[in-house]
């Protein structure tokens, strides 16, 4: 699950350098509103989960996105 | 006779289990039309039926992407209804996909229900002995997205623009048989399709959507009123066009 998520993020960001859970989104050069939208779409397609701009209010790092997906997945079960 | 009276008219409504298709089915029934409600979710179709007036409506639960069942579908409808007078294709999906993640599979899924199903329905609807030779009406459901761009809407916009293109040629081809073909292009209407949008957006982001519509966002009945008019004999001189119903969205610069 973790690896799948990181792969997804790398695909969205087209990033050559490794991505870490502690990386702050603001400091990732490739992160912008379209990247956010792409990630939202991919998460929806892959996991059937909606992350919205409301969720992004509490998201600062790569790990926060992952946690958000996990929480929503747990909630669904 | 009342304006937009649909007495004696048999109308097929796809996407009747939700949103705009549901509101239209209810209105058609109030105007004395008979409706064949089409969708996949049988319980939701039953719910629509429970909101309708009059008798003789039927439910057909079918996946419209399974084109091999259309022969059966039209056989069942014409056996029950006889000749048909209207077809409205509300069934559709909208995926918000930036082009980077717009894979051919996602595009194919949207095209199958939004465009291909419509053309296949038209092909069956216009067969000999299916539509009333006295006249019939077909309505495709496009969107303001066909003409106004927004990030992540490329795939959806393609499917809706294709519908607008299709209705022009279909209208010319079908005019000698008194079959009118039009599309409608709604702006943001508060339906199930948009509940997720509302729930996930911040208040400011949602207010921004509302502000792009000078009259605010629409209700399903607003769209139903237009469709009922297009299905009625009062619209007898309207064909091959796209009518915007968008609270002024397209009027803004
Ligand atoms: N709401 C808006 O703001 C808006 C604006 C512009 C255009 N539109 C267009 O208006 C139409 C209706 O929108 P809505 O808001 O009413 O959407 P909705 O509430 O999401 O309803 C979509 C309908 O499509 C049906 N459907 C989807 N895939 C199907 C399939 N494979 N086979 C059979 N039925 C299928 C669904 O029925 P089942 O789930 O029962 O299969 C449902 O009844 C769509 O074409 C949409 O693009 C909507």
Short mmCIF file of C-alpha atoms and ligand atoms in Angstrom, two decimals:
data_model
loop_
_atom_site.label_atom_id
_atom_site.label_comp_id
_atom_site.label_asym_id
_atom_site.label_seq_id
_atom_site.Cartn_x
_atom_site.Cartn_y
_atom_site.Cartn_z
CA UNK A 1 0.00 0.00 0.00
CA UNK A 2 2.79 2.45 0.93
CA UNK A 3 4.80 1.62 -2.17
CA UNK A 4 1.69 1.87 -4.37
CA UNK A 5 0.96 5.30 -2.95
CA UNK A 6 4.50 6.57 -3.47
CA UNK A 7 4.49 5.24 -7.06
CA UNK A 8 1.23 7.07 -7.69
CA UNK A 9 2.64 10.30 -6.32
CA UNK A 10 5.82 9.94 -8.39
CA UNK A 11 3.71 9.42 -11.51
CA UNK A 12 1.66 12.54 -10.76
CA UNK A 13 4.69 14.68 -9.98
CA UNK A 14 6.93 13.17 -12.70
CA UNK A 15 9.64 13.38 -10.09
CA UNK A 16 13.04 11.77 -10.58
CA UNK A 17 14.26 12.30 -7.02
CA UNK A 18 12.98 10.02 -4.24
CA UNK A 19 9.97 11.14 -2.21
CA UNK A 20 9.84 10.84 1.55
CA UNK A 21 6.84 10.79 3.89
CA UNK A 22 8.34 13.74 5.78
CA UNK A 23 8.63 15.90 2.66
CA UNK A 24 6.62 19.06 2.96
CA UNK A 25 4.32 19.65 -0.03
CA UNK A 26 5.21 23.34 -0.11
CA UNK A 27 8.85 22.45 -0.62
CA UNK A 28 8.22 19.92 -3.40
CA UNK A 29 8.93 21.92 -6.54
CA UNK A 30 6.49 19.86 -8.65
CA UNK A 31 3.52 20.27 -6.28
CA UNK A 32 0.84 22.68 -7.55
CA UNK A 33 -2.95 22.82 -7.82
CA UNK A 34 -3.02 20.63 -10.93
CA UNK A 35 -0.81 18.05 -9.24
CA UNK A 36 -3.25 18.07 -6.32
CA UNK A 37 -6.17 17.56 -8.72
CA UNK A 38 -4.32 14.74 -10.49
CA UNK A 39 -3.63 13.03 -7.19
CA UNK A 40 -7.27 13.43 -6.08
CA UNK A 41 -8.39 11.80 -9.36
CA UNK A 42 -5.90 8.96 -9.07
CA UNK A 43 -6.85 8.23 -5.47
CA UNK A 44 -10.50 8.19 -6.51
CA UNK A 45 -9.79 5.78 -9.40
CA UNK A 46 -7.47 3.52 -7.38
CA UNK A 47 -9.22 3.41 -4.00
CA UNK A 48 -12.69 4.84 -4.69
CA UNK A 49 -12.06 7.54 -2.09
CA UNK A 50 -12.75 11.27 -2.38
CA UNK A 51 -10.18 13.62 -0.92
CA UNK A 52 -11.34 17.21 -1.14
CA UNK A 53 -9.97 20.67 -0.61
CA UNK A 54 -11.41 20.49 2.92
CA UNK A 55 -9.03 17.59 3.65
CA UNK A 56 -6.13 19.53 2.18
CA UNK A 57 -6.60 22.19 4.85
CA UNK A 58 -4.97 19.71 7.28
CA UNK A 59 -2.41 18.28 4.88
CA UNK A 60 1.15 19.60 4.95
CA UNK A 61 3.37 16.63 4.15
CA UNK A 62 3.38 13.61 1.84
CA UNK A 63 2.76 11.45 4.92
CA UNK A 64 -0.36 13.50 5.76
CA UNK A 65 -1.92 12.57 2.40
CA UNK A 66 -1.17 8.92 3.03
CA UNK A 67 -2.67 9.13 6.53
CA UNK A 68 -5.78 10.82 5.13
CA UNK A 69 -6.29 7.98 2.62
CA UNK A 70 -5.71 5.37 5.34
CA UNK A 71 -8.24 7.01 7.68
CA UNK A 72 -10.85 7.15 4.94
CA UNK A 73 -10.19 3.51 3.99
CA UNK A 74 -10.50 2.43 7.65
CA UNK A 75 -13.69 4.46 8.00
CA UNK A 76 -15.20 2.63 5.05
CA UNK A 77 -14.59 -0.84 6.52
CA UNK B 1 -55.29 21.68 -24.00
CA UNK B 2 -52.68 22.69 -21.45
CA UNK B 3 -49.33 24.09 -22.53
CA UNK B 4 -46.73 21.27 -22.75
CA UNK B 5 -49.39 18.61 -22.28
CA UNK B 6 -47.82 15.20 -22.93
CA UNK B 7 -51.00 13.13 -22.96
CA UNK B 8 -50.62 10.05 -25.16
CA UNK B 9 -46.85 10.39 -25.37
CA UNK B 10 -44.53 7.53 -24.51
CA UNK B 11 -41.14 8.76 -23.34
CA UNK B 12 -37.90 6.89 -22.63
CA UNK B 13 -35.79 8.53 -19.92
CA UNK B 14 -32.32 7.16 -19.19
CA UNK B 15 -30.67 8.09 -15.90
CA UNK B 16 -34.16 8.08 -14.35
CA UNK B 17 -32.79 6.76 -11.05
CA UNK B 18 -31.21 10.03 -10.04
CA UNK B 19 -30.90 13.81 -10.35
CA UNK B 20 -32.07 15.36 -13.59
CA UNK B 21 -33.52 12.14 -15.03
CA UNK B 22 -35.61 11.61 -11.92
CA UNK B 23 -36.98 15.18 -11.89
CA UNK B 24 -37.81 14.95 -15.59
CA UNK B 25 -39.60 11.61 -15.22
CA UNK B 26 -41.73 13.04 -12.42
CA UNK B 27 -42.62 16.13 -14.45
CA UNK B 28 -43.44 14.15 -17.60
CA UNK B 29 -45.83 12.04 -15.53
CA UNK B 30 -47.51 15.20 -14.15
CA UNK B 31 -47.99 16.36 -17.74
CA UNK B 32 -49.78 13.05 -18.44
CA UNK B 33 -46.95 11.39 -20.36
CA UNK B 34 -46.05 7.73 -19.89
CA UNK B 35 -42.44 7.07 -18.96
CA UNK B 36 -40.07 4.14 -19.35
CA UNK B 37 -37.57 4.65 -16.53
CA UNK B 38 -34.09 3.36 -17.38
CA UNK B 39 -31.03 2.95 -15.13
CA UNK B 40 -29.06 0.24 -13.33
CA UNK B 41 -30.18 0.82 -9.74
CA UNK B 42 -33.59 -0.83 -9.49
CA UNK B 43 -34.35 0.42 -5.97
CA UNK B 44 -33.64 3.99 -7.03
CA UNK B 45 -35.83 3.57 -10.13
CA UNK B 46 -38.61 2.31 -7.84
CA UNK B 47 -38.18 5.42 -5.74
CA UNK B 48 -38.57 7.64 -8.81
CA UNK B 49 -41.70 5.71 -9.76
CA UNK B 50 -43.14 6.29 -6.28
CA UNK B 51 -42.81 10.05 -6.86
CA UNK B 52 -44.68 9.97 -10.18
CA UNK B 53 -48.32 10.51 -11.09
CA UNK B 54 -50.56 8.55 -13.44
CA UNK B 55 -50.37 4.91 -14.43
CA UNK B 56 -48.67 2.74 -17.00
CA UNK B 57 -45.05 3.74 -16.41
CA UNK B 58 -42.48 0.97 -16.63
CA UNK B 59 -39.05 0.35 -15.17
CA UNK B 60 -36.22 -1.22 -17.10
CA UNK B 61 -33.09 -1.86 -15.15
CA UNK B 62 -30.18 -2.25 -17.54
CA UNK B 63 -26.52 -1.31 -17.91
CA UNK B 64 -26.61 0.94 -20.95
CA UNK B 65 -22.98 0.12 -21.74
CA UNK B 66 -24.11 -3.40 -22.60
CA UNK B 67 -25.25 -2.60 -26.12
CA UNK B 68 -26.06 -6.25 -26.82
CA UNK B 69 -29.20 -5.81 -24.67
CA UNK B 70 -30.69 -2.92 -26.66
CA UNK B 71 -32.58 -5.26 -28.93
CA UNK B 72 -34.28 -6.77 -25.89
CA UNK B 73 -34.75 -3.29 -24.35
CA UNK B 74 -36.61 -1.84 -27.32
CA UNK B 75 -38.55 -5.06 -27.81
CA UNK B 76 -39.78 -4.84 -24.21
CA UNK B 77 -40.62 -1.13 -24.38
CA UNK B 78 -42.52 -1.25 -27.67
CA UNK B 79 -44.38 -4.39 -26.57
CA UNK B 80 -45.64 -2.46 -23.54
CA UNK B 81 -46.02 1.05 -24.98
CA UNK B 82 -46.51 0.65 -28.73
CA UNK B 83 -45.11 3.63 -30.62
CA UNK B 84 -42.66 5.97 -28.92
CA UNK B 85 -42.64 9.79 -28.85
CA UNK B 86 -39.57 10.79 -26.92
CA UNK B 87 -36.08 9.80 -25.84
CA UNK B 88 -34.03 11.70 -23.28
CA UNK B 89 -30.52 10.50 -22.46
CA UNK B 90 -29.54 11.74 -19.02
CA UNK B 91 -27.42 8.72 -18.10
CA UNK B 92 -23.84 9.85 -17.92
CA UNK B 93 -20.68 10.05 -15.89
CA UNK B 94 -18.29 12.89 -15.20
CA UNK B 95 -14.72 12.18 -14.21
CA UNK B 96 -12.49 15.05 -13.12
CA UNK B 97 -9.18 14.09 -14.68
CA UNK B 98 -6.22 16.33 -15.48
CA UNK B 99 -4.80 15.26 -18.83
CA UNK B 100 -1.81 13.71 -17.08
CA UNK B 101 -4.07 11.07 -15.54
CA UNK B 102 -6.64 10.92 -18.35
CA UNK B 103 -5.86 7.39 -19.45
CA UNK B 104 -7.62 5.93 -22.49
CA UNK B 105 -9.53 3.53 -20.22
CA UNK B 106 -11.14 6.41 -18.26
CA UNK B 107 -11.93 8.27 -21.48
CA UNK B 108 -13.44 5.10 -22.92
CA UNK B 109 -15.68 4.66 -19.87
CA UNK B 110 -17.04 8.19 -20.25
CA UNK B 111 -17.48 7.88 -24.02
CA UNK B 112 -19.34 4.60 -23.68
CA UNK B 113 -22.15 5.95 -21.54
CA UNK B 114 -22.17 9.65 -22.49
CA UNK B 115 -21.84 9.32 -26.26
CA UNK B 116 -21.94 5.76 -27.62
CA UNK B 117 -25.00 4.77 -25.58
CA UNK B 118 -26.83 7.86 -26.88
CA UNK B 119 -26.05 7.06 -30.52
CA UNK B 120 -27.00 3.41 -30.03
CA UNK B 121 -30.28 4.44 -28.37
CA UNK B 122 -30.99 6.77 -31.29
CA UNK B 123 -30.24 3.97 -33.75
CA UNK B 124 -32.86 1.74 -32.14
CA UNK B 125 -35.34 4.55 -31.41
CA UNK B 126 -35.39 5.64 -35.06
CA UNK B 127 -35.99 2.17 -36.50
CA UNK B 128 -39.07 1.66 -38.65
CA UNK B 129 -42.28 1.32 -36.60
CA UNK B 130 -40.63 2.50 -33.36
CA UNK B 131 -41.25 6.28 -33.36
CA UNK B 132 -44.71 7.69 -34.03
CA UNK B 133 -44.76 8.84 -37.71
CA UNK B 134 -46.73 11.89 -36.52
CA UNK B 135 -43.61 13.10 -34.70
CA UNK B 136 -41.10 12.38 -31.97
CA UNK B 137 -38.39 14.21 -30.05
CA UNK B 138 -34.90 13.23 -28.93
CA UNK B 139 -32.96 15.17 -26.30
CA UNK B 140 -29.26 14.67 -25.60
CA UNK B 141 -27.84 16.07 -22.38
CA UNK B 142 -24.68 18.02 -22.98
CA UNK B 143 -23.09 20.51 -20.56
CA UNK B 144 -21.64 24.02 -20.44
CA UNK B 145 -18.33 22.14 -20.23
CA UNK B 146 -18.64 21.42 -23.97
CA UNK B 147 -17.97 25.11 -24.65
CA UNK B 148 -16.27 26.50 -21.55
CA UNK B 149 -12.93 25.16 -20.44
CA UNK B 150 -11.84 24.19 -16.95
CA UNK B 151 -8.83 22.22 -15.74
CA UNK B 152 -9.40 18.45 -15.53
CA UNK B 153 -12.52 18.53 -17.69
CA UNK B 154 -10.93 17.58 -21.04
CA UNK B 155 -12.34 14.07 -21.29
CA UNK B 156 -15.84 14.98 -20.09
CA UNK B 157 -15.89 18.05 -22.35
CA UNK B 158 -14.99 15.89 -25.38
CA UNK B 159 -17.93 13.56 -24.75
CA UNK B 160 -20.40 16.44 -24.36
CA UNK B 161 -19.09 18.44 -27.36
CA UNK B 162 -19.44 15.27 -29.43
CA UNK B 163 -23.12 15.06 -28.45
CA UNK B 164 -23.71 18.65 -29.60
CA UNK B 165 -22.08 17.81 -32.91
CA UNK B 166 -24.18 14.68 -33.27
CA UNK B 167 -27.54 16.40 -32.75
CA UNK B 168 -26.97 18.80 -35.69
CA UNK B 169 -26.50 16.03 -38.23
CA UNK B 170 -29.10 13.79 -36.65
CA UNK B 171 -31.62 16.66 -36.84
CA UNK B 172 -31.03 17.03 -40.58
CA UNK B 173 -31.22 13.29 -41.17
CA UNK B 174 -34.38 12.83 -39.10
CA UNK B 175 -36.35 15.95 -40.12
CA UNK B 176 -38.15 14.21 -43.01
CA UNK B 177 -39.47 11.71 -40.46
CA UNK B 178 -40.63 14.49 -38.11
CA UNK B 179 -38.13 13.48 -35.45
CA UNK B 180 -36.62 16.52 -33.76
CA UNK B 181 -33.18 16.17 -32.18
CA UNK B 182 -31.75 18.72 -29.75
CA UNK B 183 -29.33 18.93 -26.88
CA UNK B 184 -29.48 20.88 -23.66
CA UNK B 185 -26.42 22.21 -21.86
CA UNK B 186 -26.95 22.70 -18.13
CA UNK B 187 -24.68 24.66 -15.83
CA UNK B 188 -24.16 23.52 -12.23
CA UNK B 189 -27.33 21.84 -10.94
CA UNK B 190 -27.60 20.50 -7.43
CA UNK B 191 -27.90 16.75 -8.04
CA UNK B 192 -26.26 13.62 -6.68
CA UNK B 193 -23.50 14.09 -9.29
CA UNK B 194 -22.54 17.29 -7.52
CA UNK B 195 -23.08 16.30 -3.88
CA UNK B 196 -19.55 14.89 -3.72
CA UNK B 197 -18.23 18.14 -5.14
CA UNK B 198 -20.08 20.16 -2.52
CA UNK B 199 -18.95 17.90 0.32
CA UNK B 200 -15.32 17.92 -0.60
CA UNK B 201 -14.92 21.61 -1.44
CA UNK B 202 -14.20 24.32 1.08
CA UNK B 203 -16.99 26.86 1.54
CA UNK B 204 -15.01 29.48 -0.42
CA UNK B 205 -14.38 27.10 -3.32
CA UNK B 206 -18.06 26.17 -3.50
CA UNK B 207 -19.11 29.81 -3.33
CA UNK B 208 -16.85 30.43 -6.29
CA UNK B 209 -18.85 27.93 -8.36
CA UNK B 210 -22.08 29.63 -7.36
CA UNK B 211 -20.68 33.03 -8.28
CA UNK B 212 -20.00 31.90 -11.85
CA UNK B 213 -23.78 31.56 -12.23
CA UNK B 214 -25.42 35.04 -12.09
CA UNK B 215 -28.73 33.43 -11.02
CA UNK B 216 -27.02 30.97 -8.68
CA UNK B 217 -26.92 27.21 -9.23
CA UNK B 218 -29.92 25.36 -10.63
CA UNK B 219 -32.40 22.82 -9.33
CA UNK B 220 -33.28 19.59 -11.17
CA UNK B 221 -36.82 20.88 -11.85
CA UNK B 222 -35.36 23.84 -13.78
CA UNK B 223 -33.86 21.39 -16.26
CA UNK B 224 -36.96 19.16 -16.25
CA UNK B 225 -39.11 22.14 -17.35
CA UNK B 226 -36.94 22.70 -20.43
CA UNK B 227 -36.88 19.03 -21.36
CA UNK B 228 -40.66 18.70 -20.99
CA UNK B 229 -41.07 21.66 -23.34
CA UNK B 230 -38.69 20.13 -25.91
CA UNK B 231 -40.66 16.87 -25.76
CA UNK B 232 -43.98 18.64 -26.27
CA UNK B 233 -45.67 19.64 -29.53
CA UNK B 234 -45.12 23.28 -28.59
CA UNK B 235 -41.45 22.79 -29.55
CA UNK B 236 -42.41 21.51 -33.03
CA UNK B 237 -40.17 24.04 -34.84
CA UNK B 238 -37.06 23.49 -32.72
CA UNK B 239 -34.46 21.03 -33.96
CA UNK B 240 -30.70 20.65 -34.32
CA UNK B 241 -29.87 23.13 -31.62
CA UNK B 242 -28.26 23.25 -28.18
CA UNK B 243 -30.13 25.13 -25.50
CA UNK B 244 -28.15 26.44 -22.55
CA UNK B 245 -29.82 26.32 -19.15
CA UNK B 246 -27.24 27.72 -16.84
CA UNK B 247 -28.44 30.66 -14.74
CA UNK B 248 -26.40 32.98 -16.97
CA UNK B 249 -23.09 31.07 -16.74
CA UNK B 250 -22.42 31.38 -20.48
CA UNK B 251 -23.36 35.05 -20.54
CA UNK B 252 -20.42 36.07 -18.39
CA UNK B 253 -17.25 37.29 -20.11
N1 LIG C 1 -25.77 18.01 -12.41
C1 LIG C 1 -25.17 18.91 -13.16
O1 LIG C 1 -24.75 19.97 -12.67
C2 LIG C 1 -24.99 18.68 -14.64
C3 LIG C 1 -24.52 19.74 -15.42
C4 LIG C 1 -24.36 19.55 -16.80
C5 LIG C 1 -24.67 18.33 -17.36
N2 LIG C 1 -25.11 17.31 -16.58
C6 LIG C 1 -25.41 16.02 -17.23
O2 LIG C 1 -26.73 15.65 -16.91
C7 LIG C 1 -26.84 14.22 -16.85
C8 LIG C 1 -27.48 13.82 -15.53
O3 LIG C 1 -26.72 14.36 -14.48
P1 LIG C 1 -27.13 14.17 -12.94
O4 LIG C 1 -26.53 15.31 -12.23
O5 LIG C 1 -28.58 13.89 -12.85
O6 LIG C 1 -26.26 12.87 -12.63
P2 LIG C 1 -26.46 11.70 -11.54
O7 LIG C 1 -27.34 12.14 -10.45
O8 LIG C 1 -25.08 11.24 -11.22
O9 LIG C 1 -27.18 10.58 -12.40
C9 LIG C 1 -26.53 9.88 -13.40
C10 LIG C 1 -27.48 8.84 -13.95
O10 LIG C 1 -26.82 8.09 -14.98
C11 LIG C 1 -27.17 6.74 -14.81
N3 LIG C 1 -26.11 5.89 -15.37
C12 LIG C 1 -24.78 6.07 -15.28
N4 LIG C 1 -24.14 5.06 -15.88
C13 LIG C 1 -25.09 4.22 -16.37
C14 LIG C 1 -25.06 2.99 -17.08
N5 LIG C 1 -23.91 2.41 -17.43
N6 LIG C 1 -26.23 2.41 -17.42
C15 LIG C 1 -27.40 2.97 -17.07
N7 LIG C 1 -27.50 4.13 -16.39
C16 LIG C 1 -26.36 4.74 -16.06
C17 LIG C 1 -27.30 6.56 -13.31
O11 LIG C 1 -28.17 5.48 -13.06
P3 LIG C 1 -27.75 4.14 -12.23
O12 LIG C 1 -26.78 4.53 -11.19
O13 LIG C 1 -29.07 3.65 -11.74
O14 LIG C 1 -27.19 3.26 -13.27
C18 LIG C 1 -27.96 7.87 -12.90
O15 LIG C 1 -29.36 7.77 -12.98
C19 LIG C 1 -25.42 13.69 -17.06
O16 LIG C 1 -25.26 13.30 -18.40
C20 LIG C 1 -24.54 14.88 -16.75
O17 LIG C 1 -23.32 14.83 -17.44
C21 LIG C 1 -25.29 17.45 -15.22
#
